[in-house]
Each structure stands twice: as C-alpha cells, then as structure tokens.
XYZ file of C-alpha atoms in Angstrom:
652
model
C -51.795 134.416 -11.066
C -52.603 136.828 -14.128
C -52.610 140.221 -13.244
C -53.546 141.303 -16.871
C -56.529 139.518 -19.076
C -56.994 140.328 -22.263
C -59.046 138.225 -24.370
C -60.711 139.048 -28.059
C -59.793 142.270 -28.316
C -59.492 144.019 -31.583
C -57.977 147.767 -33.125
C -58.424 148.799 -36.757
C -57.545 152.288 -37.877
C -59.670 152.893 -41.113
C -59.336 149.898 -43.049
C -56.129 148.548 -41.681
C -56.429 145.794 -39.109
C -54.216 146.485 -36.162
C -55.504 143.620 -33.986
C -57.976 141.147 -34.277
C -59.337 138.965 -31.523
C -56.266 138.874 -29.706
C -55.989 136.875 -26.368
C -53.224 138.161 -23.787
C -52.758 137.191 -19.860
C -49.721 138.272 -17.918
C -48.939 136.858 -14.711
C -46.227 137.854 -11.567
C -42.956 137.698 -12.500
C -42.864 137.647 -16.353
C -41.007 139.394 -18.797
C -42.739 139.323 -22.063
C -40.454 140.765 -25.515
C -43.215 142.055 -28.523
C -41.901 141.632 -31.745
C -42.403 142.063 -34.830
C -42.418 144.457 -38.420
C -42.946 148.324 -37.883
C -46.465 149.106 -38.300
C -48.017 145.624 -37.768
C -49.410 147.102 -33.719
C -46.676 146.587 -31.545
C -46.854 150.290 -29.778
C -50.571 150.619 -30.152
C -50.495 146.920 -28.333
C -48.636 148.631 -25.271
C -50.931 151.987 -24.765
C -54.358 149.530 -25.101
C -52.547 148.200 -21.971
C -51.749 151.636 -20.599
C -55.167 152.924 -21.394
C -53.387 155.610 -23.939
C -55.984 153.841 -26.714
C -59.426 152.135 -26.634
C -60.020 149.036 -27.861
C -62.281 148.548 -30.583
C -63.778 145.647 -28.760
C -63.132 142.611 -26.399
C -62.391 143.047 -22.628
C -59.701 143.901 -20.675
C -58.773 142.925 -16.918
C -56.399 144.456 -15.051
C -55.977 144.122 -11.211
C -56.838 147.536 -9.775
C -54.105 147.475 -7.225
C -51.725 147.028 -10.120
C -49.534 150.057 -11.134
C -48.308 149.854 -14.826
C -45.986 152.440 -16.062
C -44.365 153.368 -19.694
C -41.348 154.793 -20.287
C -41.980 157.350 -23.252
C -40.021 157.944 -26.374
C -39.615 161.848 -24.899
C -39.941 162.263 -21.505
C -41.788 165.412 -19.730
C -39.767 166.915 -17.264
C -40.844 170.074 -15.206
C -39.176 173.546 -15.740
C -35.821 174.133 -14.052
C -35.764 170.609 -12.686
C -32.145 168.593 -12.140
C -31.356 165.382 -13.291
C -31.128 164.502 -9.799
C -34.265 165.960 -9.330
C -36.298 164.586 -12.210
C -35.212 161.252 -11.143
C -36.097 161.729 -7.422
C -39.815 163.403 -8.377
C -40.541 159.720 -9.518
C -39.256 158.348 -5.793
C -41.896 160.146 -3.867
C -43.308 157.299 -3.262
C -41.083 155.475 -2.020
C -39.426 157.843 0.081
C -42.672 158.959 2.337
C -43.367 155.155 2.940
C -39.386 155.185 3.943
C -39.926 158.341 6.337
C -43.444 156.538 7.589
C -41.814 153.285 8.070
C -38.833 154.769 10.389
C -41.201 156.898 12.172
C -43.602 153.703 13.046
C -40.468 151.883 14.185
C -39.741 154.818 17.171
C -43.896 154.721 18.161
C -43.581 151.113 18.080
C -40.767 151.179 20.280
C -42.758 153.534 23.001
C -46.165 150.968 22.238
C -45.149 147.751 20.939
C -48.356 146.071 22.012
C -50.100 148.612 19.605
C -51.941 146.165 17.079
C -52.434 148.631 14.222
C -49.300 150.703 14.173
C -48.045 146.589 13.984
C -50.215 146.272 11.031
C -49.189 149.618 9.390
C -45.542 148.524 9.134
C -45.773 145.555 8.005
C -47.744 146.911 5.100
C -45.184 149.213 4.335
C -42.647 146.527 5.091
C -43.970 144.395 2.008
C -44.185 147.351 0.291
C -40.944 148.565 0.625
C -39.263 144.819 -0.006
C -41.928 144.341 -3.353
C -39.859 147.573 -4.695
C -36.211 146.969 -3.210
C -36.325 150.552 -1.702
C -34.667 150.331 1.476
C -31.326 151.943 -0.217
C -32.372 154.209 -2.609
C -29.848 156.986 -1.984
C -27.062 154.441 -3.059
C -29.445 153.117 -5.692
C -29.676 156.785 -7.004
C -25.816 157.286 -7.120
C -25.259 153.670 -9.487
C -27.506 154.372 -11.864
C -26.193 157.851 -12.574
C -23.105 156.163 -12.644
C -23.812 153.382 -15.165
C -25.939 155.361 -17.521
C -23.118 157.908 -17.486
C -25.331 160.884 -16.064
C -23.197 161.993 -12.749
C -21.422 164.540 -14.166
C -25.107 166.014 -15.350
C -26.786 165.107 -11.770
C -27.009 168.961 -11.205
C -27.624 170.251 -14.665
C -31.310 171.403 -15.947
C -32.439 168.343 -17.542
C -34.144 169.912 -20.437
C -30.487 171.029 -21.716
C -29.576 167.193 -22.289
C -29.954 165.633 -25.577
C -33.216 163.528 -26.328
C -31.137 160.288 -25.339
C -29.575 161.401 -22.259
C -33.514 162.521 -21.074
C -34.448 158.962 -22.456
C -31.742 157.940 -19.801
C -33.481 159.942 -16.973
C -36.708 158.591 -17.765
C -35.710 155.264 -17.631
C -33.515 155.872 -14.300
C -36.494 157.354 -12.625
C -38.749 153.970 -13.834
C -36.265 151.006 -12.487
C -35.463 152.351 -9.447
C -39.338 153.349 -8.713
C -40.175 149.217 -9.894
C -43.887 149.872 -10.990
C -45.743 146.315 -10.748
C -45.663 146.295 -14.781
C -42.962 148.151 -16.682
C -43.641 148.763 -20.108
C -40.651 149.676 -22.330
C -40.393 150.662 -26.038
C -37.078 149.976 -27.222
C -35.002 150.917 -24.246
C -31.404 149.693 -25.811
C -31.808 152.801 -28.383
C -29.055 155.318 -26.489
C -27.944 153.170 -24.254
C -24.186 152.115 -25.480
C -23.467 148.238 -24.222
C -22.600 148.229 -20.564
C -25.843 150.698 -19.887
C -27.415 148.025 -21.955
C -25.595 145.499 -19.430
C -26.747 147.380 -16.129
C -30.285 147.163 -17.364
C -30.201 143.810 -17.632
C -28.438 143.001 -14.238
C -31.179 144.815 -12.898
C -34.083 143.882 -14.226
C -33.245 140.228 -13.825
C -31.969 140.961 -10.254
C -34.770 142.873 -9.664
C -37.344 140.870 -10.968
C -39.492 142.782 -12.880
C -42.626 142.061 -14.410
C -42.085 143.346 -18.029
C -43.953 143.871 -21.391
C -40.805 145.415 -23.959
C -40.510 145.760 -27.076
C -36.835 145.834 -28.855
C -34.814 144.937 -31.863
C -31.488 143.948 -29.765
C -31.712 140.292 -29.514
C -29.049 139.186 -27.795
C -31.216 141.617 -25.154
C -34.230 139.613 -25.907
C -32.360 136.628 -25.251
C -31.123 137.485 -22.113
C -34.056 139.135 -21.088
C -36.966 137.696 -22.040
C -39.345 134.318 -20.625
C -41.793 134.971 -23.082
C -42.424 136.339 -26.287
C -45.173 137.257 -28.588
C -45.087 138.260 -32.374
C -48.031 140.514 -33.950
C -48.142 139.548 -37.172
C -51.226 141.035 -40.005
C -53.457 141.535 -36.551
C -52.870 138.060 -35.027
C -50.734 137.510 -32.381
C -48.619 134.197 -31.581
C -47.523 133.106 -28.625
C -43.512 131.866 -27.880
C -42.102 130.459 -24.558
C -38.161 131.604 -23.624
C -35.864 134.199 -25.544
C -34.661 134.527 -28.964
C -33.072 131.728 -29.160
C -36.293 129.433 -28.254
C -38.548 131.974 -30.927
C -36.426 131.192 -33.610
C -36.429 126.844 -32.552
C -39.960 127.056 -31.847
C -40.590 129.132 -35.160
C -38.918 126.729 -37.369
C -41.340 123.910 -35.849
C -44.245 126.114 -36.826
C -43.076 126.065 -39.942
C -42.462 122.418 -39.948
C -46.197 121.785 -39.177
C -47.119 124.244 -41.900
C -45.207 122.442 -44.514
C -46.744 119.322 -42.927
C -50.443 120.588 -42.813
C -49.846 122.233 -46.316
C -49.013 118.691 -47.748
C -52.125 117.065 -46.090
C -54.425 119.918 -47.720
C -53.185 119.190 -51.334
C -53.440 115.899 -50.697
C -57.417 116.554 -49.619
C -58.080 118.884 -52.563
C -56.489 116.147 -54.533
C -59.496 114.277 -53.589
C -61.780 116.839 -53.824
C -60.844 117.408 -57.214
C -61.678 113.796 -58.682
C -64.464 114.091 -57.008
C -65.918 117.229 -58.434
C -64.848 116.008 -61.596
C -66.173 112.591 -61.599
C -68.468 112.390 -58.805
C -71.653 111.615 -60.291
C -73.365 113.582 -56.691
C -71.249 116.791 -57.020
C -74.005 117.602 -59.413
C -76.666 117.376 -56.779
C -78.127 120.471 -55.226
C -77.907 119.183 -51.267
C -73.891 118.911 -52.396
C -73.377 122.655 -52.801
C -71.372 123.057 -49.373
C -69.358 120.545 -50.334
C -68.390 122.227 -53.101
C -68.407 125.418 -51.420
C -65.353 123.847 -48.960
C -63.754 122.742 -52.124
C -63.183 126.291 -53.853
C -61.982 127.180 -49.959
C -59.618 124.255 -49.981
C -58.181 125.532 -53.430
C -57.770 128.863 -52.219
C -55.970 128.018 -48.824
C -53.640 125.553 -51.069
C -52.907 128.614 -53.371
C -52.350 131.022 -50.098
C -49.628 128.518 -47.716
C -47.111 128.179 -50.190
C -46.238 131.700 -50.299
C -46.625 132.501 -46.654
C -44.706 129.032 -45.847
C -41.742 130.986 -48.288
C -41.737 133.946 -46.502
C -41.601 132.461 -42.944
C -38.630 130.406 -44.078
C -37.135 133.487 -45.699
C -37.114 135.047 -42.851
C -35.768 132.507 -40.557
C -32.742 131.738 -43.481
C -31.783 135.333 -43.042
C -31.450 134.889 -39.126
C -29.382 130.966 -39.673
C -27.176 132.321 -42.193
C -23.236 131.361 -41.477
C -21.812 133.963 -39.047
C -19.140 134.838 -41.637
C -18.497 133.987 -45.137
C -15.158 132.706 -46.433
C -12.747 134.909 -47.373
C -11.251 134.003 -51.088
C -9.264 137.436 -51.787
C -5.574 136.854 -51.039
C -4.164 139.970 -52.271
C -6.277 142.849 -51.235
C -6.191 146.548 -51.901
C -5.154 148.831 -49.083
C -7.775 151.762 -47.829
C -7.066 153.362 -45.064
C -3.430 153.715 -43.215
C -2.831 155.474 -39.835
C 0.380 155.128 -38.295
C 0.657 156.745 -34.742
C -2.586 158.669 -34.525
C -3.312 161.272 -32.054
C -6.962 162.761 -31.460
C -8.443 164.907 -28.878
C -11.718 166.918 -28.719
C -11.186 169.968 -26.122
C -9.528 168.785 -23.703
C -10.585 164.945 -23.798
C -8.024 162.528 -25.763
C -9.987 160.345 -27.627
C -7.089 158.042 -29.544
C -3.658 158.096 -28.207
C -0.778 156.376 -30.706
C -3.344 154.180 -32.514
C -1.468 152.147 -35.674
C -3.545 150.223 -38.142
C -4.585 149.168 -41.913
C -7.874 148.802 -43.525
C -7.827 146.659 -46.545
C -10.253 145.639 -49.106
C -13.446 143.523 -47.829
C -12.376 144.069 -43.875
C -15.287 143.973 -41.917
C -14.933 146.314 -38.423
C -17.164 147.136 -35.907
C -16.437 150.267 -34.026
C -17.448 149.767 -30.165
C -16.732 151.151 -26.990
C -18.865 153.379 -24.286
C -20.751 156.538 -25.264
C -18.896 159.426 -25.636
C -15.552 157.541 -25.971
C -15.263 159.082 -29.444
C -17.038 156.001 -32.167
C -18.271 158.571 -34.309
C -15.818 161.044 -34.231
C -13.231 158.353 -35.546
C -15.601 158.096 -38.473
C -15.765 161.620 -39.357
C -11.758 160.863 -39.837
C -12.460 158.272 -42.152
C -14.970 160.718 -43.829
C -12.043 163.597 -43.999
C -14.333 165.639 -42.089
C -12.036 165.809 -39.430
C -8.515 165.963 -39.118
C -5.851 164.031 -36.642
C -3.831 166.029 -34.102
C -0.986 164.337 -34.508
C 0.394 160.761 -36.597
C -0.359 159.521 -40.349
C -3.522 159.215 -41.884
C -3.613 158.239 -45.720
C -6.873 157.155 -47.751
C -6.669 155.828 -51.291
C -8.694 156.669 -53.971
C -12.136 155.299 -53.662
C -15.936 156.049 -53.234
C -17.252 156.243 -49.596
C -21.046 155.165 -49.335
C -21.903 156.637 -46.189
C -25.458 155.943 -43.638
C -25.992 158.008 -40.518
C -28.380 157.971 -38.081
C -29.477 161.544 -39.530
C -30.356 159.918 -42.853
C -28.420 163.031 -44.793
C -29.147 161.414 -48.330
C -32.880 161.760 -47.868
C -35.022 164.367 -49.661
C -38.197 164.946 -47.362
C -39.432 167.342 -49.961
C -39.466 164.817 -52.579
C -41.388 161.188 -53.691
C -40.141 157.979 -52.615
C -40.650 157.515 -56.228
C -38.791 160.544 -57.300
C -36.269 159.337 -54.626
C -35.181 156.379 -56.580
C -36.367 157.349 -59.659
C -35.064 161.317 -60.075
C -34.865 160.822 -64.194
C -38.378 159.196 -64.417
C -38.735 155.675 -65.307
C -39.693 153.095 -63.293
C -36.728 151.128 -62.954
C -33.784 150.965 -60.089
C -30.220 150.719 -60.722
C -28.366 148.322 -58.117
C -25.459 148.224 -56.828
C -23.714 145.655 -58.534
C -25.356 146.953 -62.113
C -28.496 145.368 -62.135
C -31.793 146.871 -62.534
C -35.020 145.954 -60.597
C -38.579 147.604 -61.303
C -38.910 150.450 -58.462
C -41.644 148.519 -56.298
C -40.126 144.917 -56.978
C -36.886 146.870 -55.266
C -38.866 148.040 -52.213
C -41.000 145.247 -51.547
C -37.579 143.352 -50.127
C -37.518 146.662 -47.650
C -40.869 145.609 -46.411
C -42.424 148.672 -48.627
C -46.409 148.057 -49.775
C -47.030 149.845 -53.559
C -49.240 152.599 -52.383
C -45.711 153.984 -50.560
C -44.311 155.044 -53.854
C -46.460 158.422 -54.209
C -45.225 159.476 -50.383
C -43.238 162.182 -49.548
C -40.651 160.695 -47.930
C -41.468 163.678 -44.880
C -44.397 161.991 -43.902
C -42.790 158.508 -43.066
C -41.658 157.550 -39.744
C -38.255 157.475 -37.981
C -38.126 153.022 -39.018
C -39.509 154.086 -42.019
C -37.047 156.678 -43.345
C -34.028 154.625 -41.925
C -35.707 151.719 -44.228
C -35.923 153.954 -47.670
C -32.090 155.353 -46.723
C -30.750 151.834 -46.826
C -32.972 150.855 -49.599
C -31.129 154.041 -51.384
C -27.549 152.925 -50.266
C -28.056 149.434 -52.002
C -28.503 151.237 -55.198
C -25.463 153.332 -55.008
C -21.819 150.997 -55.778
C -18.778 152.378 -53.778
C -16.132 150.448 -52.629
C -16.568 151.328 -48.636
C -19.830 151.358 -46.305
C -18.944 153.367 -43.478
C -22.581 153.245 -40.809
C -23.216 155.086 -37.940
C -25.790 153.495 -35.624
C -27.207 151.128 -37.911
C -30.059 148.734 -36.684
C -31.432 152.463 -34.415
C -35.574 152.682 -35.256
C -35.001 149.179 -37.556
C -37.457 146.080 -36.642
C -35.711 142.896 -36.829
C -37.371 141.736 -40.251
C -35.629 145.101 -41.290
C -32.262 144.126 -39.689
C -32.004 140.528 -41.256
C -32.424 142.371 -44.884
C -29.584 144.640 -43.493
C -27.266 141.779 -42.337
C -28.339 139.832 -46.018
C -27.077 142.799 -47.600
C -24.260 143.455 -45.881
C -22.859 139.924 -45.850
C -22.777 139.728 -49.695
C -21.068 143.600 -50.027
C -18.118 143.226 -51.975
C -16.462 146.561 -50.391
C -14.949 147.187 -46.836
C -17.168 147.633 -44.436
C -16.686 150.110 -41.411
C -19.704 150.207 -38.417
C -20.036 151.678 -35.211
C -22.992 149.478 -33.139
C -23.862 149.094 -29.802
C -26.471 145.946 -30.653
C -23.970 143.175 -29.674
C -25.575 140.404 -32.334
C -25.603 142.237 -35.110
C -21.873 143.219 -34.223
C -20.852 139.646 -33.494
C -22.655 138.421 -36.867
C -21.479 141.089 -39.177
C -18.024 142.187 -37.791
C -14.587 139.888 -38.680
C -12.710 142.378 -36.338
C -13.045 144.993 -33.572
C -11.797 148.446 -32.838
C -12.183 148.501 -29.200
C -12.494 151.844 -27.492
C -11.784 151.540 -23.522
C -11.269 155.231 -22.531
C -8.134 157.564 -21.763
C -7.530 157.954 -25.918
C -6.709 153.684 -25.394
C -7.852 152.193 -29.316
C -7.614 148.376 -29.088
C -7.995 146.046 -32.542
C -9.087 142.721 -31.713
C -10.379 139.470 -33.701
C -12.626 138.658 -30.921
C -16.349 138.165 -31.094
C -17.588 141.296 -29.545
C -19.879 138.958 -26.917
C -16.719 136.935 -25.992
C -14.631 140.023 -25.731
C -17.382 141.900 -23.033
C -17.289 137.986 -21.189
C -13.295 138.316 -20.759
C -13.740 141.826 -20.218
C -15.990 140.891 -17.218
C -13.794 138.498 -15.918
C -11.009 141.033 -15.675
C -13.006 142.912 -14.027
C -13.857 140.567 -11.522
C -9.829 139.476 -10.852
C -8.756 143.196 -10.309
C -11.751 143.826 -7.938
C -10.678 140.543 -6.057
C -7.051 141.880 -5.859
C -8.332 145.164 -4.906
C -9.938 143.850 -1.707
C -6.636 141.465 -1.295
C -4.599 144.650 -0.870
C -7.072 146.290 1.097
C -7.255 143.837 3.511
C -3.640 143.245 3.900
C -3.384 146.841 4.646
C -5.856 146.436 8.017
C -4.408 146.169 11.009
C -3.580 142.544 12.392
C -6.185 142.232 15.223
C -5.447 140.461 18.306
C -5.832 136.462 18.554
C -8.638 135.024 20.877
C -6.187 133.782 23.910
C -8.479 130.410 23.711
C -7.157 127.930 21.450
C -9.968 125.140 20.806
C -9.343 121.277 21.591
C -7.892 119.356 19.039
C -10.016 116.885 16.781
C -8.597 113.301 16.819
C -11.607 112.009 14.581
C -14.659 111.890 12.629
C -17.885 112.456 14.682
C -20.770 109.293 14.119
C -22.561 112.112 11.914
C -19.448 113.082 9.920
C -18.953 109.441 9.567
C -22.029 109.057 7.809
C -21.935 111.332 5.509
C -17.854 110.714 4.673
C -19.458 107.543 3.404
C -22.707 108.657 2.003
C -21.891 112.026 0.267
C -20.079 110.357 -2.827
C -22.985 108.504 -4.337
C -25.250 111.003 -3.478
C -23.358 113.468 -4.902
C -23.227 111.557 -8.394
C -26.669 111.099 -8.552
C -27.081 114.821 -8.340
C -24.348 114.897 -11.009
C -26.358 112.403 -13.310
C -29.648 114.491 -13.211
C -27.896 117.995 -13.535
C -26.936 116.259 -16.667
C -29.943 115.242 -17.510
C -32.099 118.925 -17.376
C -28.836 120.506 -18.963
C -29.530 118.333 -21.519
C -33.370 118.528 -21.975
C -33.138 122.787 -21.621
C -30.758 122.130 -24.567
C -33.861 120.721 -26.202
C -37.266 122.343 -27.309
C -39.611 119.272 -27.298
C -38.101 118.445 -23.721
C -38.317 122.055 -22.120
C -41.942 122.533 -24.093
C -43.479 119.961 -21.950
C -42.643 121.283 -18.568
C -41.887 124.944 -19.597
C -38.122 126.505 -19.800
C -38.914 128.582 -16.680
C -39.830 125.679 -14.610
C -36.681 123.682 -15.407
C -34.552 126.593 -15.332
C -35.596 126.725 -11.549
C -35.508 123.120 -10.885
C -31.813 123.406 -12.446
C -31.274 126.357 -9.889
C -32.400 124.781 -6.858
C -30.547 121.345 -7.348
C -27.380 123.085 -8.631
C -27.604 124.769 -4.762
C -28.148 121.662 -3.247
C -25.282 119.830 -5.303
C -23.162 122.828 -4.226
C -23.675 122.183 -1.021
C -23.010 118.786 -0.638
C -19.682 118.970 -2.380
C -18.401 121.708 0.020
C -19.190 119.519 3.006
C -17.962 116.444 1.421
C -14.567 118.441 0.738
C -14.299 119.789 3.951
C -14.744 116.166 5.190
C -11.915 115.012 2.842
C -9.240 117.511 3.817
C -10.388 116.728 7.864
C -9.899 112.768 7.257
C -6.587 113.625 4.826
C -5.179 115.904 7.958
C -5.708 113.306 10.592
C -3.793 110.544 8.182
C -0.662 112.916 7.749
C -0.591 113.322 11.628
C-alpha cells in the first residue's frame, strides 16, 4: 500500500530544471537510497516531500495519518537543554501513550467489561508496538552508548560540536520511529560502528526510509530501493548498490542496443531523403521533420552512452593495482612511539615503516586519535616518547577544512594565479583550465566564482581538483569522501589509484577504504595501534565474531558462577523406542530435508542473478529465502535430535 504518491511533479529554479515530471510512490516498509551528482535535486527532492518547498506542478498524496520527519543538517535545540534532555523532548510522545497505557491497564483491571477503555488500549497497544516503545529508558541508555554521547548525557547540548548535535538529532529520530524517516547523509560524523548501530537498527526496526548518502557499502546494506535524479529525470532501481550498478550496466546495454537500431533507421532515412523521388513532396514534410530528429538523437547517445560507461568503469575498476616497485624509498620510521593528549593515551609502543607507494587507511572509533596521528606525520605535533624520523620529501596535504582554498579569490584565479588559461598537472602536463574542471563535474560559467560562494561538496570538489595539480611525493587526507557525491568519489578513487606517491587516509566510509587501502592502521582504544593487511570489511566481520565468542564465554563464566540449584526428586521413565510419529518422520525427514536443500540452492542462485530476481523482485525472494531457510532449520534439528535418540538406544 503506498503511503506517498507523487506523480508529474516538476521544480525549476530560474532556468535550471530541478525536476521534471517525476513519478514517485512509497509504500510500508521500504527503504529508498537517492542518489546522484550534487546539485542535480536530491535535497530539494526530500523537503517537496516534507512540505519545506512547493512544487512547481503535479500532485502529491500523502496519507494524512502519516508522520514524516527529517533529520536536519543543524539541529535546533532549546536553551539550556541536556543531551539527555534534547533527546527525550522528541519521546513525548511516546512516553504519555506509555503513562496512558499503564494507567488503562489498572481501570481495566477494576472494569474489565468496559468496552471503550478495551478499545483505548488496544489503540495505544498498536501504537506503542508500530514504534517499539515499550523500553525506551534502556533504548535511551544504547544509543548514547553507541553514538559515544554518555559521557555528554548531562552537558548543555549547544556546547557540542556540529557532529555530536547531528548525533542527538538523529538519536532523538530512531528511537521516536516517525512512519517516514527522511535522512540526508547520516554516515557524515558517525565513525564505523555508529555507522554499524544505525544499520542494526533500522533494519531491526524496520523503518520506512527515504536517505540520501555517498557510503555505499551503507546503501548496500541498507537500501531495497533506489532512485537516481539525473538532469531533472528520475530512474527507478530495485535492491542496493550492488543491484544499481548490475541493473545500470543493462541500461546501458539497451542503450548501446537502441543506439545501433537508430543509426541503422537514419541509415534508411538518409537514402531516402537523398534518393527518394517523394521526399520532395510537400505532404512528406513530417517525415522529414522525424529525420533531422533522428540525426540529432544519433548525434546526442553516443556521448551520453560514454559517460554512463565512464562512470560505471570508475566504480569496476580492479580493487588494487599491481605493485612493480621492488626497491622502494623509505618515508616515515617510528620505532616505539608513545602519544597521549591530556590524560588519554592515544598510541602506546607503536613500531612501523612507511615506504614509497604504501597505501594506508587510518581507522578506528571517533576520538581514538586518527587525526591526531596525522598531525605527527605533518610535524605539527610531536611524540611523547619513541622514534619518529621523516625523509626529505613534499607532503600534499587535504583536510576536511579545505586550508588551501582562497574564498576571497576566483576559481579561475585559483588555478590560474599568473593568468593564463592553462593548468599545470601533477605529473607535468598541462590541461586548458575548464577542460581540467569539467572531469570535477565543474560547468564553464563556474570559472568567474568566488570560490566563497560555493557549497560545502562544492569547495571539497575545487580543493581536490587543486591537489591534482600540485606533485609531491605523499597524500596525506583527512576525511576524504565528507560532502563528496559518489560521481565525485569515483574521480577521487581514479585519481588516487594511479598516484605514484604514498598515500596516507583516515576514512570512516568502509568501500572507499577497502578499494583504496593495501593496509590498515587499526586503532582499538587504550593507546592499542594495530597494522593489518586485511580488507577493512573483513577485518570489522572477524572483529564481530570476536566479539560474539568473548560475550559467549562471558555468560559461560557467569553461569558457572550461579549456584547449583536443587534436582527435581522425579526422574522421568526411560524411553526404550521410537514413538509411531517419531517413526515417521526418522524415515521421512531425510528426503524432505534435501528437497529443501535443492531449492535453497536454487533462490541462492537466482538472488545471485539480476534477470532471475527482476522477475519476482529481490525483496520477495529474499523473504521466500527467509521463511524456507526457518523451515529447513527446523526440520534438521528434529531430524538430529531423532538421530542421536535412535544412535543412544543402539549403544544400549
């Protein structure tokens, strides 16, 4: 059931096309990603559905019962208010139709004939179970927990940094469960296990969700749906990233396809406006009128055909490249490094080298000191204690503060300070200014901006655009892919895959670490400073699994530490054999239990494919995978326990 309709609507700001004649429906249950370049209507999308903007035209339906909430780039809080308290203020809700519901269960108690009091619970009943708030004190405590905000629970939350309010903001919004959440890039300032706990809970949760984000592993994991706004159109893609990019390449396949089939008409067309003796004729001018719209279609799809497949090359490219440098120049050297800041110890006896063209990805929690380690490499800041030696070299350095801008000046002046028009790259070629900026997704009538005027995606954009023209023999990167668009990314990643130098990153987007990094510094907290070869994904999986063995020990030990309770005096007959039932199914269960086997197989293998899952939908098989899986389960358990009973009678 759709509880959002949108059909033909349309935005244009001046003379720029926003959206036009787009068709959207959202039903129960979905979680829909919105992708695509900065710029191309992605935000202005999300506040038509909020009711921030109007429409040009086209209608909109939205169920009036249905509460849809946004969280914003900078949360309001009230004066003087808590953390505690600015997350609570958005429970209100949810905590009167808590105090009702208790207080209906007492009248009900004295009157349990009473009809509407009956009535009134129940109603709150659903209510309550449609927003999972029957534990929200507990709720309340994990999520300061996981988004690292306890030890601020009782602080004024206007003295917290923008991404620690960002934080409360987002706290307040899954907890409260609006019908429709609406969130614009909620990985920025979250470091990878906040980015973790989000997911668990808005897949536990299920949440109906329209997001937009650049993280695409969290796409992947996230998202049933997605739909790209592209030049004011907007194109519809069943499943996560993974699917997109499938289904995308398809698209293109049909394009290629169609594109063929059109030169192959005009073809046609051609001979016949050359040698038809009736394209002369007057009642032939449409005709000829398709023709010149044929041509200019023909002319159009290569280039957009190129730049779709450019686009998809940049997200196929290898993982990593090979390696041909054998003897490589050492960089950095620390030998027993000590760190602290105040009183915290951020590296404790940390050894390592950094040669020429390593690749390292600096990851770990917020807070657990990623950028400070950076300001070492920088010689901004100096060790406590241990070695720390740096060759001679040039640094190129990009922060999340963009300190090589000029806001004052040009983007023209920017790249162009001695006049001219051309650009000096990197590796000592030169490119005409706009040629230069066009691959950073920059139109021409950019180059007369003062670079104080762009956006937050927009200056990140012209700072990397800068860095490619400047040659150094390091890259160290603080936070790169914040405020990027994944277009922008891919350009990054293209760039950074053919750098010649050492490379030195701190991320918290897991695929762009585990595509750019060949190794990992790995902080896990107490000054601890791990290296590992590891993908980073593969590392969080193991991490996740040790996790799961020590909590299993933990309750081992805790239970052997109870008290021994005392037997039940009763000791149960003895069974000699097999009931007529258990019989049955001793005999039964095997081939039943392979048949389940063979069609497991069988939607493992069609989810594995698009044309398969496109038919029925990936959603649909997903949960038809789900429910036999249980069933399968189940059957095996009993057919086991069956096994050992028949095995134990034999031995007797």
């Amino acid at each position: 059931m759709a509880i959002i309709d949108i059909q033909k609507i349309s935005k244009q700001y001046d003379i720029k096309v926003i959206l036009k004649d787009v068709d959207f429906t959202l039903e129960v249950g979905q979680r829909v990603a919105v992708i695509g370049q900065n710029g191309q209507g992605k935000s202005t999308f999300m506040k038509i559905l909020t009711g921030e903007t109007e429409a040009d035209s086209g209608e909109i339906a939205i169920d009036k019962s249905v509460k849809i909430e946004m969280l914003e780039q900078q949360p309001k809080f009230k004066a003087g208010t808590t953390v505690r308290e600015a997350i609570e203020e958005q429970l209100v809700e949810l905590k009167a139709a808590q105090r009702e519901y208790d207080a209906l269960s007492l009248q009900i108690a004295e009157d349990y004939e009473n009809q509407e009091l009956l009535q009134r619970q129940s109603d709150l009943s659903i209510f309550l179970d449609h927003h999972n708030a029957w534990d929200l004190d507990n709720k309340i405590q994990r999520v300061l927990q996981e988004f690292m905000l306890k030890e601020y629970e009782l602080k004024d939350v206007s003295l917290l940094s923008g991404g620690e309010q960002r934080r409360v903001g987002l706290a307040g919004l899954i907890l409260k469960k609006p019908d429709v959440l609406l969130l614009d890039e909620p990985t920025n300032h979250l470091d990878v296990y906040m980015v973790e706990f989000l997911e668990e809970i808005l897949l536990k949760e299920k949440f109906t969700l329209i997001f937009i984000s650049h993280d695409r592993y969290f796409l992947d994991n996230i998202a049933t749906n997605i739909v790209e706004i592209e030049n004011g159109t907007m194109t519809k893609f069943k499943g996560g990233y993974k699917d997109y990019l499938a289904q995308k390449e398809q698209m293109i396949l049909n394009m290629q396809r169609d594109h063929e089939n059109l030169v192959r008409k005009l073809r046609d067309e051609a001979w016949w406006m050359q040698h038809g003796v009736t394209a002369r004729r007057k009642r032939n001018e449409l005709r000829k009128d398709n023709y010149y719209k044929l041509k200019e279609e023909v002319k159009k799809n290569p280039g957009r055909i190129n730049k779709m497949k450019l686009e998809l090359d940049r997200e196929r490219k290898a993982f990593n490249s090979s390696d041909l440098v054998n003897k490589k120049k050492m960089l950095f050297e620390l030998d027993n490094v000590y760190l602290t800041l105040g009183d915290k110890p951020l590296i404790k006896d940390f050894t390592t080298r950094i040669l020429q063209k390593d690749t390292i990805a600096i990851v770990g929690p917020n807070g657990s000191g990623k950028s400070t380690i950076l300001k070492v490499f920088l010689e901004r800041l100096h060790i406590d204690k241990g070695t720390f030696k740096k060759g001679e070299f040039k640094i190129g350095y990009f922060d999340q503060h963009r300190e090589m801008l000029d806001e004052n000046q040009t983007i023209m002046h920017q790249f162009c300070p001695n006049g001219g028009d051309q650009v000096v790259l990197h590796d000592g070629r030169t490119m005409h200014v706009f040629g230069y900026l066009k691959n950073f997704l920059f139109p021409k009538e950019f180059l007369d901006k003062k670079v104080g005027v762009l956006s937050g995606g927009e200056k990140n954009r012209i700072a990397l655009a800068l860095l490619f023209t400047q040659k150094f023999d390091v890259l160290i990167m603080d936070e790169p892919t914040n405020d990027l668009d994944i277009p922008t990314i891919n350009i990054l990643e293209e760039y950074l895959q053919s750098f010649q130098g050492a490379l030195i990153f701190v991320s918290h987007d897991r695929y762009f670490v585990d595509k750019i990094a060949k190794k990992l510094f790995i902080f896990k907290g107490n000054g601890v400073l791990e290296e590992s070869y590891q993908k980073y994904s593969e590392y969080l999986e193991d991490e996740k699994d040790i996790k799961y063995v020590e909590m299993m020990e933990k309750e081992e030990q805790n239970n052997l530490a109870k008290p021994i309770t005392q037997a039940i005096v009763e000791t149960p007959k003895k069974k000699v054999k097999l009931t007529y039932n258990e019989q049955r199914d001793y005999e039964k269960l095997p081939d039943e239990i392979e048949k389940l086997e063979l069609e497991i197989k069988k939607i493992n293998e069609c989810l594995s494919d698009p044309e398969c899952y496109a038919i029925k939908g990936i959603v649909a098989i997903s949960k038809e995978l789900e429910d036999i899986t249980k069933i399968y389960d189940q059957k095996v358990e009993r057919y086991l326990e069956l096994e050992e009973f028949v095995e134990s009678l034999q031995r007797q």
